[in-house]
Short mmCIF file of C-alpha atoms in Angstrom, two decimals:
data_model
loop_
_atom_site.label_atom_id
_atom_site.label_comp_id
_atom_site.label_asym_id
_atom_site.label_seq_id
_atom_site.Cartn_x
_atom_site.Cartn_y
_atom_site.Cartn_z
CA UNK A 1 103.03 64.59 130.90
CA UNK A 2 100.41 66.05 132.97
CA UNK A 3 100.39 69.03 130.96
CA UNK A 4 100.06 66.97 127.73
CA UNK A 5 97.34 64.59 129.36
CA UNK A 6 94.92 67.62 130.17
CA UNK A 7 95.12 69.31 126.43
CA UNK A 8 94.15 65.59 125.09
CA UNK A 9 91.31 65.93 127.22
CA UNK A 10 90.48 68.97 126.38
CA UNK A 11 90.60 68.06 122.66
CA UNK A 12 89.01 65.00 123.47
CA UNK A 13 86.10 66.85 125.18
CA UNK A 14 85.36 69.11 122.65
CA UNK A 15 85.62 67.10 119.82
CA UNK A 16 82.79 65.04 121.17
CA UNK A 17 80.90 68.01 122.27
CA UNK A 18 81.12 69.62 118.56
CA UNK A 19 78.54 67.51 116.91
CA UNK A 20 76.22 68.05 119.85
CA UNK A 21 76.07 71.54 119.99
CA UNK A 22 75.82 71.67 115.72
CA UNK A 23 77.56 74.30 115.42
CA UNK A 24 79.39 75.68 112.56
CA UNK A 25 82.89 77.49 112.62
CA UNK A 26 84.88 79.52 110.86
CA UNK A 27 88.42 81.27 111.10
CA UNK A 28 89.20 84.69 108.48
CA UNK A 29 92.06 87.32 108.51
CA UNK A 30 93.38 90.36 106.61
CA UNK A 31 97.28 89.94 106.68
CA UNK A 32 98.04 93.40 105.08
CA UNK A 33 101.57 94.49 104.92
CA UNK A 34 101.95 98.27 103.39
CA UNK A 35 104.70 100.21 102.32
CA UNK A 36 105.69 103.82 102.00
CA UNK A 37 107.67 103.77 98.79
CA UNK A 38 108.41 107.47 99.01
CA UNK A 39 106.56 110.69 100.46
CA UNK A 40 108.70 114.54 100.44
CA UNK A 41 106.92 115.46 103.61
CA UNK A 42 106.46 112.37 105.48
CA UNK A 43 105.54 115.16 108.84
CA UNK A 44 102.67 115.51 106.51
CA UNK A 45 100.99 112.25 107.72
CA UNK A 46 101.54 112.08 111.50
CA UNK A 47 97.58 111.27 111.84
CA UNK A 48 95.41 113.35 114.68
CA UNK A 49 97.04 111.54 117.67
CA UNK A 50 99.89 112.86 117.29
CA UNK A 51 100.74 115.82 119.21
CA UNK A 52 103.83 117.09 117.75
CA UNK A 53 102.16 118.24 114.81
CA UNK A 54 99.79 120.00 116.82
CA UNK A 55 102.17 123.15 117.36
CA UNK A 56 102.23 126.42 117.63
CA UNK A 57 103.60 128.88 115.05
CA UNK A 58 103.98 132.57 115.78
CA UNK A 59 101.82 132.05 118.84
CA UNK A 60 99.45 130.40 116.65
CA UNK A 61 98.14 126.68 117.11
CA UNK A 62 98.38 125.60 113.78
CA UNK A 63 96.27 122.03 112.96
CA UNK A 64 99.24 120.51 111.33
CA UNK A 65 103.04 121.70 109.66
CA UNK A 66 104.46 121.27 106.59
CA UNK A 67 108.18 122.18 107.00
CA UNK A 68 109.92 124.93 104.43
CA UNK A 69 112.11 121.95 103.02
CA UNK A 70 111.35 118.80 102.12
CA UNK A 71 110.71 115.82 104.74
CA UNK A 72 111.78 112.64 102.71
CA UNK A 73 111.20 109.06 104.09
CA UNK A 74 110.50 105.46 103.47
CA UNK A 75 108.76 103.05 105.64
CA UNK A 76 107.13 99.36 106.22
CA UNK A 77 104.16 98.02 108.34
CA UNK A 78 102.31 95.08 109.00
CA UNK A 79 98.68 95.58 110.15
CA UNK A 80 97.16 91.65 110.69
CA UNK A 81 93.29 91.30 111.46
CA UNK A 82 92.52 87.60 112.51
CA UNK A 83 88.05 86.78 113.57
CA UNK A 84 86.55 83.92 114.61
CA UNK A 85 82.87 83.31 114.11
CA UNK A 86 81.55 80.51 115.67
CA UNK A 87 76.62 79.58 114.43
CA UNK A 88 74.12 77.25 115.29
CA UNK A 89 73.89 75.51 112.43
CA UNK A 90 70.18 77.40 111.23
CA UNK A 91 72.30 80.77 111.82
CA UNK A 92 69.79 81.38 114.67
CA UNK A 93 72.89 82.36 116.64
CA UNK A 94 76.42 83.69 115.93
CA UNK A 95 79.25 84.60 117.95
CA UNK A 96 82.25 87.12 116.81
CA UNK A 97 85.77 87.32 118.17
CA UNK A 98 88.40 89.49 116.24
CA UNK A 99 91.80 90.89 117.07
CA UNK A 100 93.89 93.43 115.66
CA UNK A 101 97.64 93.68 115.29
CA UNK A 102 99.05 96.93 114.06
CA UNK A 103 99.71 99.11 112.45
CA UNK A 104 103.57 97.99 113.11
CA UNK A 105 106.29 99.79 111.65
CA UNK A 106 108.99 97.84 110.77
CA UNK A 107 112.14 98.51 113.21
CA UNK A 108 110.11 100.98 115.63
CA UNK A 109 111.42 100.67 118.83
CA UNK A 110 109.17 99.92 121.21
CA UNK A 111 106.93 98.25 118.46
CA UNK A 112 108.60 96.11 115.79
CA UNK A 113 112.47 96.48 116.60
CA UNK A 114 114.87 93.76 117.69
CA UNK A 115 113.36 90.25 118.81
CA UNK A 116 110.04 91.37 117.56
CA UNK A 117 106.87 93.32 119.06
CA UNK A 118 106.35 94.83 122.15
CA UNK A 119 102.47 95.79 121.62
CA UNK A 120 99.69 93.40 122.49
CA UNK A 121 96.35 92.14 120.58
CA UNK A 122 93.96 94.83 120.35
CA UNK A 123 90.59 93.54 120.63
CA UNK A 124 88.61 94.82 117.62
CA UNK A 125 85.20 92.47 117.67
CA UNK A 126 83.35 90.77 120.57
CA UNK A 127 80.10 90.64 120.03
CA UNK A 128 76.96 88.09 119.94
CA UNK A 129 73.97 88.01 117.36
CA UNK A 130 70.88 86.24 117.18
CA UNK A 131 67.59 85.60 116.34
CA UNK A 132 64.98 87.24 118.48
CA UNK A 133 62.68 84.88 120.14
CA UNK A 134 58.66 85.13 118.95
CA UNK A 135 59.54 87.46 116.59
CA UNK A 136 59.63 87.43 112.90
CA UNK A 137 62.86 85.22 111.95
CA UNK A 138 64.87 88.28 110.22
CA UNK A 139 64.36 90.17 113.55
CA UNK A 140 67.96 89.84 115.16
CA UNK A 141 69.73 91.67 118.14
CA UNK A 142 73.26 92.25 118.37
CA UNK A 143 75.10 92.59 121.71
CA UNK A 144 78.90 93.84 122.52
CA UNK A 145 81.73 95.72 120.75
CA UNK A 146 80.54 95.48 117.08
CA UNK A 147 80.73 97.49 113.54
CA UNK A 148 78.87 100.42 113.25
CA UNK A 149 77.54 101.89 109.79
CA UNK A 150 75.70 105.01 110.48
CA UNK A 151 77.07 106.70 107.13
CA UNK A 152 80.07 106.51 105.78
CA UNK A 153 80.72 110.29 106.14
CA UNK A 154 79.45 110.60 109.99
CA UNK A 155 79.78 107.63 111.90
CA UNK A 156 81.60 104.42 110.01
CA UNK A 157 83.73 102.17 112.64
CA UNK A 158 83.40 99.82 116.15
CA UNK A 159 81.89 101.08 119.04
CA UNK A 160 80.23 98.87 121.71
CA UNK A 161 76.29 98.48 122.40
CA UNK A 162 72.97 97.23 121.66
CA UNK A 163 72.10 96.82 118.05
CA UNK A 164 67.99 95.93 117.26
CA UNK A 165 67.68 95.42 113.12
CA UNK A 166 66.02 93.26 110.70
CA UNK A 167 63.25 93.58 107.51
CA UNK A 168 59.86 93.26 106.72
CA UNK A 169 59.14 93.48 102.98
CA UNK A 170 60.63 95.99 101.32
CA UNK A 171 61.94 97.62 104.67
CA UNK A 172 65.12 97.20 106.73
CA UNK A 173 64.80 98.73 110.41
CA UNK A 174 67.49 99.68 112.76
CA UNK A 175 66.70 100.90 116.38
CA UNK A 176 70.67 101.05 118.72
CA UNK A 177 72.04 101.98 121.58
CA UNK A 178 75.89 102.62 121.72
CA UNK A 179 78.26 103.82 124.38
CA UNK A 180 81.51 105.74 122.95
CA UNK A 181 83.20 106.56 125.92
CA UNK A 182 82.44 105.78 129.62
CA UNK A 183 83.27 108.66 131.77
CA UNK A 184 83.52 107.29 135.17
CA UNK A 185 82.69 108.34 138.68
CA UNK A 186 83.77 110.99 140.39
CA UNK A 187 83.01 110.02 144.00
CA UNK A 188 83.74 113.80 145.22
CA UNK A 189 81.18 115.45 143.10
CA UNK A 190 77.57 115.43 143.97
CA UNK A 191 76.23 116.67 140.97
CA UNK A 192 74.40 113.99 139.07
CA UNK A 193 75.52 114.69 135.71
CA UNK A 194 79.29 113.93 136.74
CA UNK A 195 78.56 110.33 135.75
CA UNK A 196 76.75 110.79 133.16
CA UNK A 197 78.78 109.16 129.84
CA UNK A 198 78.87 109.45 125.98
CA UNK A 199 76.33 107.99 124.43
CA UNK A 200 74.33 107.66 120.84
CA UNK A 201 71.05 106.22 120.21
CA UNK A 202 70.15 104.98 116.38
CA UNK A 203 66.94 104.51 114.10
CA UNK A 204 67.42 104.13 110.74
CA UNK A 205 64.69 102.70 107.81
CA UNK A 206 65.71 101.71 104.64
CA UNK A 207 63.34 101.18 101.42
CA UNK A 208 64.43 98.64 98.76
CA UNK A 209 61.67 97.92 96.64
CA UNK A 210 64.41 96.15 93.74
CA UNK A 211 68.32 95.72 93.43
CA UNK A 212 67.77 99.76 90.91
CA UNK A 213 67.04 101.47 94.12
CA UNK A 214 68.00 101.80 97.73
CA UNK A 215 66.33 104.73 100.26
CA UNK A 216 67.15 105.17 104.05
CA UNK A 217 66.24 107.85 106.94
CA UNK A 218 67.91 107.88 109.84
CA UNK A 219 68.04 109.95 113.26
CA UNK A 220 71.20 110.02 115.39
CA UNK A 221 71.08 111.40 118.75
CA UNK A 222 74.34 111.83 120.93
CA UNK A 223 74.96 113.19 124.24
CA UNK A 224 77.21 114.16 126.70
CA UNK A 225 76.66 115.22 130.69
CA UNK A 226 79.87 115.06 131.72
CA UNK A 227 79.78 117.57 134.17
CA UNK A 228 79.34 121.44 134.68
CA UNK A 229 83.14 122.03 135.35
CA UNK A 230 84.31 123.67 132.17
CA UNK A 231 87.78 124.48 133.57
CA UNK A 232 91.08 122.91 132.00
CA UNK A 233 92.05 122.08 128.52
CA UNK A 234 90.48 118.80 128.94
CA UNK A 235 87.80 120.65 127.84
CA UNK A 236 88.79 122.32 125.09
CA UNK A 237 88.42 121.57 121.58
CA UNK A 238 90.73 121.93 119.01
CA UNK A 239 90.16 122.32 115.28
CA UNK A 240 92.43 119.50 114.53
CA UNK A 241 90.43 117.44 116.11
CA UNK A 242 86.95 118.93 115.66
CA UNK A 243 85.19 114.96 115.91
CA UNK A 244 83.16 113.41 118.56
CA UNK A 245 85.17 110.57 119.07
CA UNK A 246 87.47 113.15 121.09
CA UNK A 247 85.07 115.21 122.79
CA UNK A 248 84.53 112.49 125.48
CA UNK A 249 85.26 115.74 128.56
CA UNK A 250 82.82 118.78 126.22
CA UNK A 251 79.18 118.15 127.69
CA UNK A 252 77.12 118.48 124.50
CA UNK A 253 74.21 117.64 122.73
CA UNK A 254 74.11 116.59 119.12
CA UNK A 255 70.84 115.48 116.92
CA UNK A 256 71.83 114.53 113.28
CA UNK A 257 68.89 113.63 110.75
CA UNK A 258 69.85 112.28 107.18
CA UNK A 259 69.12 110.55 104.05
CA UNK A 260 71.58 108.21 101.79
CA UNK A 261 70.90 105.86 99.27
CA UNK A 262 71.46 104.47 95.67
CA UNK A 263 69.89 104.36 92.37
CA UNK A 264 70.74 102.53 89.09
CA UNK A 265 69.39 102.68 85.27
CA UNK A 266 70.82 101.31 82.80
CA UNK A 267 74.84 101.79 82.96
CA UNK A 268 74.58 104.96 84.80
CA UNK A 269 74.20 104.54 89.14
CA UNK A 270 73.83 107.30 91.78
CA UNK A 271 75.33 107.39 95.46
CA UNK A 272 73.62 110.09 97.64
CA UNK A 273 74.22 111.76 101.44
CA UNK A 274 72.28 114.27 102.58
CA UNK A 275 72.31 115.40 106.09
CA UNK A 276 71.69 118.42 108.92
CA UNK A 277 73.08 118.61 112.22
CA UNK A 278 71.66 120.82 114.85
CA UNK A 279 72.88 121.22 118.77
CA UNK A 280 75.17 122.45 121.50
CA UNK A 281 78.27 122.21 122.67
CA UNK A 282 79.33 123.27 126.32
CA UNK A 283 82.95 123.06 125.79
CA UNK A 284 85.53 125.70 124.88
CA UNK A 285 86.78 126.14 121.42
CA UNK A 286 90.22 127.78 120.39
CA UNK A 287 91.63 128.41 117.11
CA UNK A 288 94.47 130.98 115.79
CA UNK A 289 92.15 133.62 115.83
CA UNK A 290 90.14 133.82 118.96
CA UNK A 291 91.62 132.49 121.83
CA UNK A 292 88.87 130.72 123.52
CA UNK A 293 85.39 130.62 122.95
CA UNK A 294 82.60 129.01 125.31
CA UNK A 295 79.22 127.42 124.79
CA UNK A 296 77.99 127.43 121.05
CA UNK A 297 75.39 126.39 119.42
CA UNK A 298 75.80 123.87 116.45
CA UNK A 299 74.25 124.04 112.79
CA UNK A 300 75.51 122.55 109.52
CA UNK A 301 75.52 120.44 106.86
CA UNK A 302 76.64 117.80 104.54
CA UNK A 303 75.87 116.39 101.09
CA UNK A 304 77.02 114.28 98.77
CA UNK A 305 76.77 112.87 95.36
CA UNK A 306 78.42 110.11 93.45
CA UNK A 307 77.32 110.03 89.57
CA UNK A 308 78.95 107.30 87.22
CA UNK A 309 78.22 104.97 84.61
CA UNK A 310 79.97 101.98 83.33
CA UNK A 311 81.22 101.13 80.36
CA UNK A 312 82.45 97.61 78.85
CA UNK A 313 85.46 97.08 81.53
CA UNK A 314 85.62 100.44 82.82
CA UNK A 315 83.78 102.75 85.21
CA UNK A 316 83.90 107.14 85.33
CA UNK A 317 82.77 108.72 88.35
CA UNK A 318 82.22 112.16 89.38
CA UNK A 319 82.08 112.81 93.25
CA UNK A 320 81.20 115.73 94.94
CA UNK A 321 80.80 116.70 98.39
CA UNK A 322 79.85 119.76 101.02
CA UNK A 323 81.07 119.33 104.80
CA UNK A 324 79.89 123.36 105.76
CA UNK A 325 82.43 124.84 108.02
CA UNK A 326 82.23 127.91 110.26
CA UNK A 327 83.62 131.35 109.82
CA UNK A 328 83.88 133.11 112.98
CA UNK A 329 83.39 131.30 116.35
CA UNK A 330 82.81 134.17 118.17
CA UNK A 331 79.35 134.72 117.22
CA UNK A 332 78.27 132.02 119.72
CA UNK A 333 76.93 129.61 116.56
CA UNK A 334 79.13 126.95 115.19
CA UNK A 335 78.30 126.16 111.42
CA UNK A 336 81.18 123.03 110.76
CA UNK A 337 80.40 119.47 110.40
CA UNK A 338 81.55 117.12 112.89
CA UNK A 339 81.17 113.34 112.59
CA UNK A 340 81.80 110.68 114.89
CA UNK A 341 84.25 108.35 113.69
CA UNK A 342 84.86 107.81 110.22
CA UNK A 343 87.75 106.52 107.68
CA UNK A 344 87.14 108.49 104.58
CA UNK A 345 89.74 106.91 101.35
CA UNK A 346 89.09 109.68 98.26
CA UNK A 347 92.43 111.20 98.47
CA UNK A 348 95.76 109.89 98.88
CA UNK A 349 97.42 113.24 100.34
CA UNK A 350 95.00 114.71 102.70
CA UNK A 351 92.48 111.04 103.53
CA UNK A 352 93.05 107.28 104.20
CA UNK A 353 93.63 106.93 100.17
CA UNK A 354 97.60 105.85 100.28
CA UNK A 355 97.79 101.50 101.96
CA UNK A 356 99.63 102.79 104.87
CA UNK A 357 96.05 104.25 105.68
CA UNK A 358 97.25 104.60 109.24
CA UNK A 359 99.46 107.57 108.37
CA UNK A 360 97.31 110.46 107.05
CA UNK A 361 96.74 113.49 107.72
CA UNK A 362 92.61 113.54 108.28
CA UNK A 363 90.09 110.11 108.24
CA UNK A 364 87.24 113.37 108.28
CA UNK A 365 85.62 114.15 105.30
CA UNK A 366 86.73 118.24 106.16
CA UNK A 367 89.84 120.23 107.06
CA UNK A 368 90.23 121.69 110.38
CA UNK A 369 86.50 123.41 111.20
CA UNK A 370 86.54 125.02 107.89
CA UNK A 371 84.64 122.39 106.35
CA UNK A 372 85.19 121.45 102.41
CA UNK A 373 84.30 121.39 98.82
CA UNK A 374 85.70 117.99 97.44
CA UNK A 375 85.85 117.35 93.42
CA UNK A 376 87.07 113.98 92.14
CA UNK A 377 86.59 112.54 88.59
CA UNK A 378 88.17 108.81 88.41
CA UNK A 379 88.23 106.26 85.97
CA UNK A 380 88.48 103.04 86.92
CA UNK A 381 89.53 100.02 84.34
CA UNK A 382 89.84 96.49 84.51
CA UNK A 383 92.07 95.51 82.17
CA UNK A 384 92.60 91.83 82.73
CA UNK A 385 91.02 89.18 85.54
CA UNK A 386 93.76 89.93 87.76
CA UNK A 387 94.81 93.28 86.75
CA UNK A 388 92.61 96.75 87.63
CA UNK A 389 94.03 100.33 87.46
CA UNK A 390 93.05 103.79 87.76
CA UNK A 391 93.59 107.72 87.99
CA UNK A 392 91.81 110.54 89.29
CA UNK A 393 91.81 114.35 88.89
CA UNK A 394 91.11 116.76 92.51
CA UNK A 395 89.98 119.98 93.44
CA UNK A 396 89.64 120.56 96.90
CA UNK A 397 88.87 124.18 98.96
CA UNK A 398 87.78 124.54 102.41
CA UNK A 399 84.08 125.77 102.28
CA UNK A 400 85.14 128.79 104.41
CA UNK A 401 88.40 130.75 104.45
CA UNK A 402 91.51 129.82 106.30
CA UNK A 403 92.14 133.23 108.14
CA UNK A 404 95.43 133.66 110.06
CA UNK A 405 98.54 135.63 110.37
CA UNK A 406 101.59 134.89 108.19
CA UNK A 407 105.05 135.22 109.78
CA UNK A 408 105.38 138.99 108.12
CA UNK A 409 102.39 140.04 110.62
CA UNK A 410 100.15 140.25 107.51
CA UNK A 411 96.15 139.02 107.75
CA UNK A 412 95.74 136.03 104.99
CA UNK A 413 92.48 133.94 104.05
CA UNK A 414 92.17 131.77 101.05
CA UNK A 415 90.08 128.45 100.58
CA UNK A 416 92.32 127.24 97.74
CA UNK A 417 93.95 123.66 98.97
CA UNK A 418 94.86 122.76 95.65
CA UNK A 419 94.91 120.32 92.63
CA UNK A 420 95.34 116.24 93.25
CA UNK A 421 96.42 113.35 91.11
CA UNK A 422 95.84 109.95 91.77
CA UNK A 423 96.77 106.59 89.68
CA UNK A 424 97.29 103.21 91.31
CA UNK A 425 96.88 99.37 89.82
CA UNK A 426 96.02 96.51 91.23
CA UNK A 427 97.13 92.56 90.55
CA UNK A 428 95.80 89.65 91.79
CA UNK A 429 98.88 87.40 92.36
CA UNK A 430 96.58 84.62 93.44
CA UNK A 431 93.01 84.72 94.25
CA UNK A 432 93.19 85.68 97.75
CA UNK A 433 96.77 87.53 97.49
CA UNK A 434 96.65 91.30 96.41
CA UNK A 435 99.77 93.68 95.03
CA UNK A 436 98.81 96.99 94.71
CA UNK A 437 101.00 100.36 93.97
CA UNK A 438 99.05 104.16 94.09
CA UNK A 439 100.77 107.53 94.34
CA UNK A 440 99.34 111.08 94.47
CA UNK A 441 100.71 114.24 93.87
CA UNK A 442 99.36 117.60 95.25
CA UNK A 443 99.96 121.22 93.49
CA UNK A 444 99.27 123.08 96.54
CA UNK A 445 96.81 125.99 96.50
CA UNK A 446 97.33 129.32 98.76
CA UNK A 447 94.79 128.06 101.50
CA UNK A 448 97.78 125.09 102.34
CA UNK A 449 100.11 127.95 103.64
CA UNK A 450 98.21 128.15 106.60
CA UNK A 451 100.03 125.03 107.11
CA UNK A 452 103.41 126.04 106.55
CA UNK A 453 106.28 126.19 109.26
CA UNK A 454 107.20 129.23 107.06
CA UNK A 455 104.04 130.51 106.02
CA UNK A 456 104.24 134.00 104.11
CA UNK A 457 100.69 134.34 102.18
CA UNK A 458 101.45 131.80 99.35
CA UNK A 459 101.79 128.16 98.79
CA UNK A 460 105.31 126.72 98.53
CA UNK A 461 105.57 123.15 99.08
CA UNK A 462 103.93 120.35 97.14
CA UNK A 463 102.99 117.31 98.35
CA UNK A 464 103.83 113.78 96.66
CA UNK A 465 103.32 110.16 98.43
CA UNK A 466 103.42 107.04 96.87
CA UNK A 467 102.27 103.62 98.76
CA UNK A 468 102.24 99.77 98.20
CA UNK A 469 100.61 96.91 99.96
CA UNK A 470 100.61 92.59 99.64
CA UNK A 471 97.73 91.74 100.93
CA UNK A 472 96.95 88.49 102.27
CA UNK A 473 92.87 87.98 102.82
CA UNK A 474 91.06 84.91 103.71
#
């Protein structure tokens, strides 16, 4: 009764309070549950974290395997994202709070077997926003662990930090500050740069004179001064995971300067990336064919074009995209494209395109540090209210050879990773419940040997997934 008599207390107390503090709440999720209906090389989509991909073949560390015979499986997960936003009632204000559950295979032990889960809440948003005092109202500041949208093809995710934006006019601003990883401190080393951490500071500007056109710059600057002792293979970086979010022990320095925008006439609209990264990296690099490699210097490049145009109920796009990638480490200069943290969807076999989008086999927008060529035509149709469906031709190569050693001792290099197709359709069940089905189908080119457990200088296993999800969003 006690227990009782304090929650009608509580209730009572902040009932009253509510219309006092005028506030205004509201509760959303994302209640996803995805399927894999069928994949012939399920090893195919372990993701980056997971080690026993990362082996090594004829005494070679290969970024991923595709087995000589065919890896067939099934499988079920429930990914659940629940926020809670809480405003003054002019918006001056706002307060975020999101969890994440997932992604939880159905029957994994340790995660979703018998009597239910054994993994906790993840804590996905906690942040606060509001107006800035004495400044113009559309200045606002954002504090805490928040989303992050950089570019879609560097740095597209959460990460916690200070976040300064708003417009005048025609122009948006961003200035940010945003830690990635906090290294510590390590009490038995006196040199200052031992606590140093991993950090990213942000300015963006963005022009949008009308709803036909839409400009930004931006400068990204990250660092890393976490130490001078380049000893260990905490320091070492690997091509499979050539991305900043996992350099948190390589001191480097990284300045990335780029353009993006859109543009519309008519039927026909335009999506464009264009960006150049130049720095250092103090850490240790080690591929098949040079062992290790120390201290390089870091230059490269990205672009990217979408070009489209609609028509009655359907849309054709052509995208196109250059991550450079590096050819030979060992000349001390490091030509590959690295982002940050990024979930890139454009192809169900090697991205985040199939719904179980936590099983892939890269979120980067590149394979390895060899960079890529991407080619996609889709056409998109909406062929009811409730029904939408699509398909999509690929050609993707790695924009510099794959060199290595196939299991007959002979030197290979090919860019070739093959020929893609995509369909899926989607069906609106009820307004705020989603059924969607997609599969893809790779026709492997010679460059996905490279990959092989049984690699012998040409392609020999295809690669086929197909996916489902309900989705539940409110």
């Amino acid at each position: 009764m006690r227990k009782l008599g304090f929650i009608l207390m509580a209730v009572c107390v902040i009932g009253f309070a509510a219309p006092a503090i005028s506030a205004e709440f509201q509760f959303h999720g994302d209640l996803n549950h995805r399927f894999m209906l069928h994949t012939n090389h399920a090893e195919w989509f372990a993701g980056p974290g997971e080690t026993t991909r990362n082996e090594t073949v004829n005494g070679e560390l290969r970024g991923g395997r595709l087995d000589d015979s065919d890896v067939d499986d099934q499988w079920a997960e429930v990914k659940y994202r629940l926020w809670f936003e809480a405003a003054t009632d002019d918006g001056a204000v706002k307060g975020v709070v999101a969890t994440e559950i997932g992604s939880l295979d159905f029957g994994r032990s340790a995660r979703l077997d018998y009597s239910g889960d054994d993994i906790v809440f993840e804590f996905r948003w906690g942040y606060v926003d509001f107006q800035v005092p004495g400044i113009d109202h559309s200045s606002r500041l954002r504090i805490g662990l928040q989303p992050i949208s950089v570019n879609p093809y560097l740095w597209q995710e959460n990460v916690a930090g200070v976040n300064w934006f708003g417009s005048s006019g025609i122009l948006d601003y961003q200035l940010a500050w945003f830690r990635g990883h906090d290294n510590g401190i390590d009490w038995d080393d006196d040199d200052d740069d031992a606590h140093e951490d991993v950090d990213a500071f942000l300015g963006r500007l963005n022009y949008k004179p009308d709803d036909n056109l839409d400009a930004g710059f931006f400068v990204l600057f990250q660092n890393n001064d976490g130490g001078d002792d380049m000893e260990g293979e905490d320091h070492t970086i690997y091509p499979r995971k050539y991305e900043v979010k996992f350099l948190n022990d390589v001191k480097f320095d990284l300045l990335t300067v780029g353009i993006d925008g859109s543009y519309k006439i008519n039927n026909f609209f335009f999506n464009y990336d264009l960006m150049y990264q130049d720095g250092e990296m103090e850490g240790r690099f080690r591929d098949n064919r040079v062992d290790i490699v120390d201290d390089f210097d870091v230059q490269a490049w990205f672009g990217h074009l979408d070009a489209g145009i609609n028509f009655g109920n359907h849309k054709l796009t052509y995208t196109f995209w250059y991550a450079s990638g590096d050819d030979d480490p060992d000349d001390g200069d490091f030509d590959a494209f690295i982002t940050t943290d990024t979930d890139v969807f454009d192809s169900i076999i090697f991205f985040e395109g199939g719904y179980t989008d936590d099983d892939y086999y890269t979120e980067k927008p590149y394979i390895l540090d060899k960079g890529m060529i991407f080619n996609k035509l889709a056409l998109d149709s909406k062929i009811t209210d409730k029904l939408t469906v699509g398909a999509a031709v690929l050609y993707l190569m790695t924009a510099e050879d794959m060199e290595y050693t196939d299991n007959n001792g002979r030197d290979q290099d090919d860019d070739e990773l093959g020929w893609e197709i995509d369909a899926y359709f989607k069906y609106m069940l009820y307004s705020n419940l989603e059924f969607s089905v997609n599969a893809g189908y790779l026709f492997s080119g010679d460059a996905m040997d490279y990959f092989e457990e049984d690699c012998d200088g040409s392609d020999d296993e295809d690669i086929f997934a197909s996916t489902a999800r309900i989705r539940y969003s409110f």
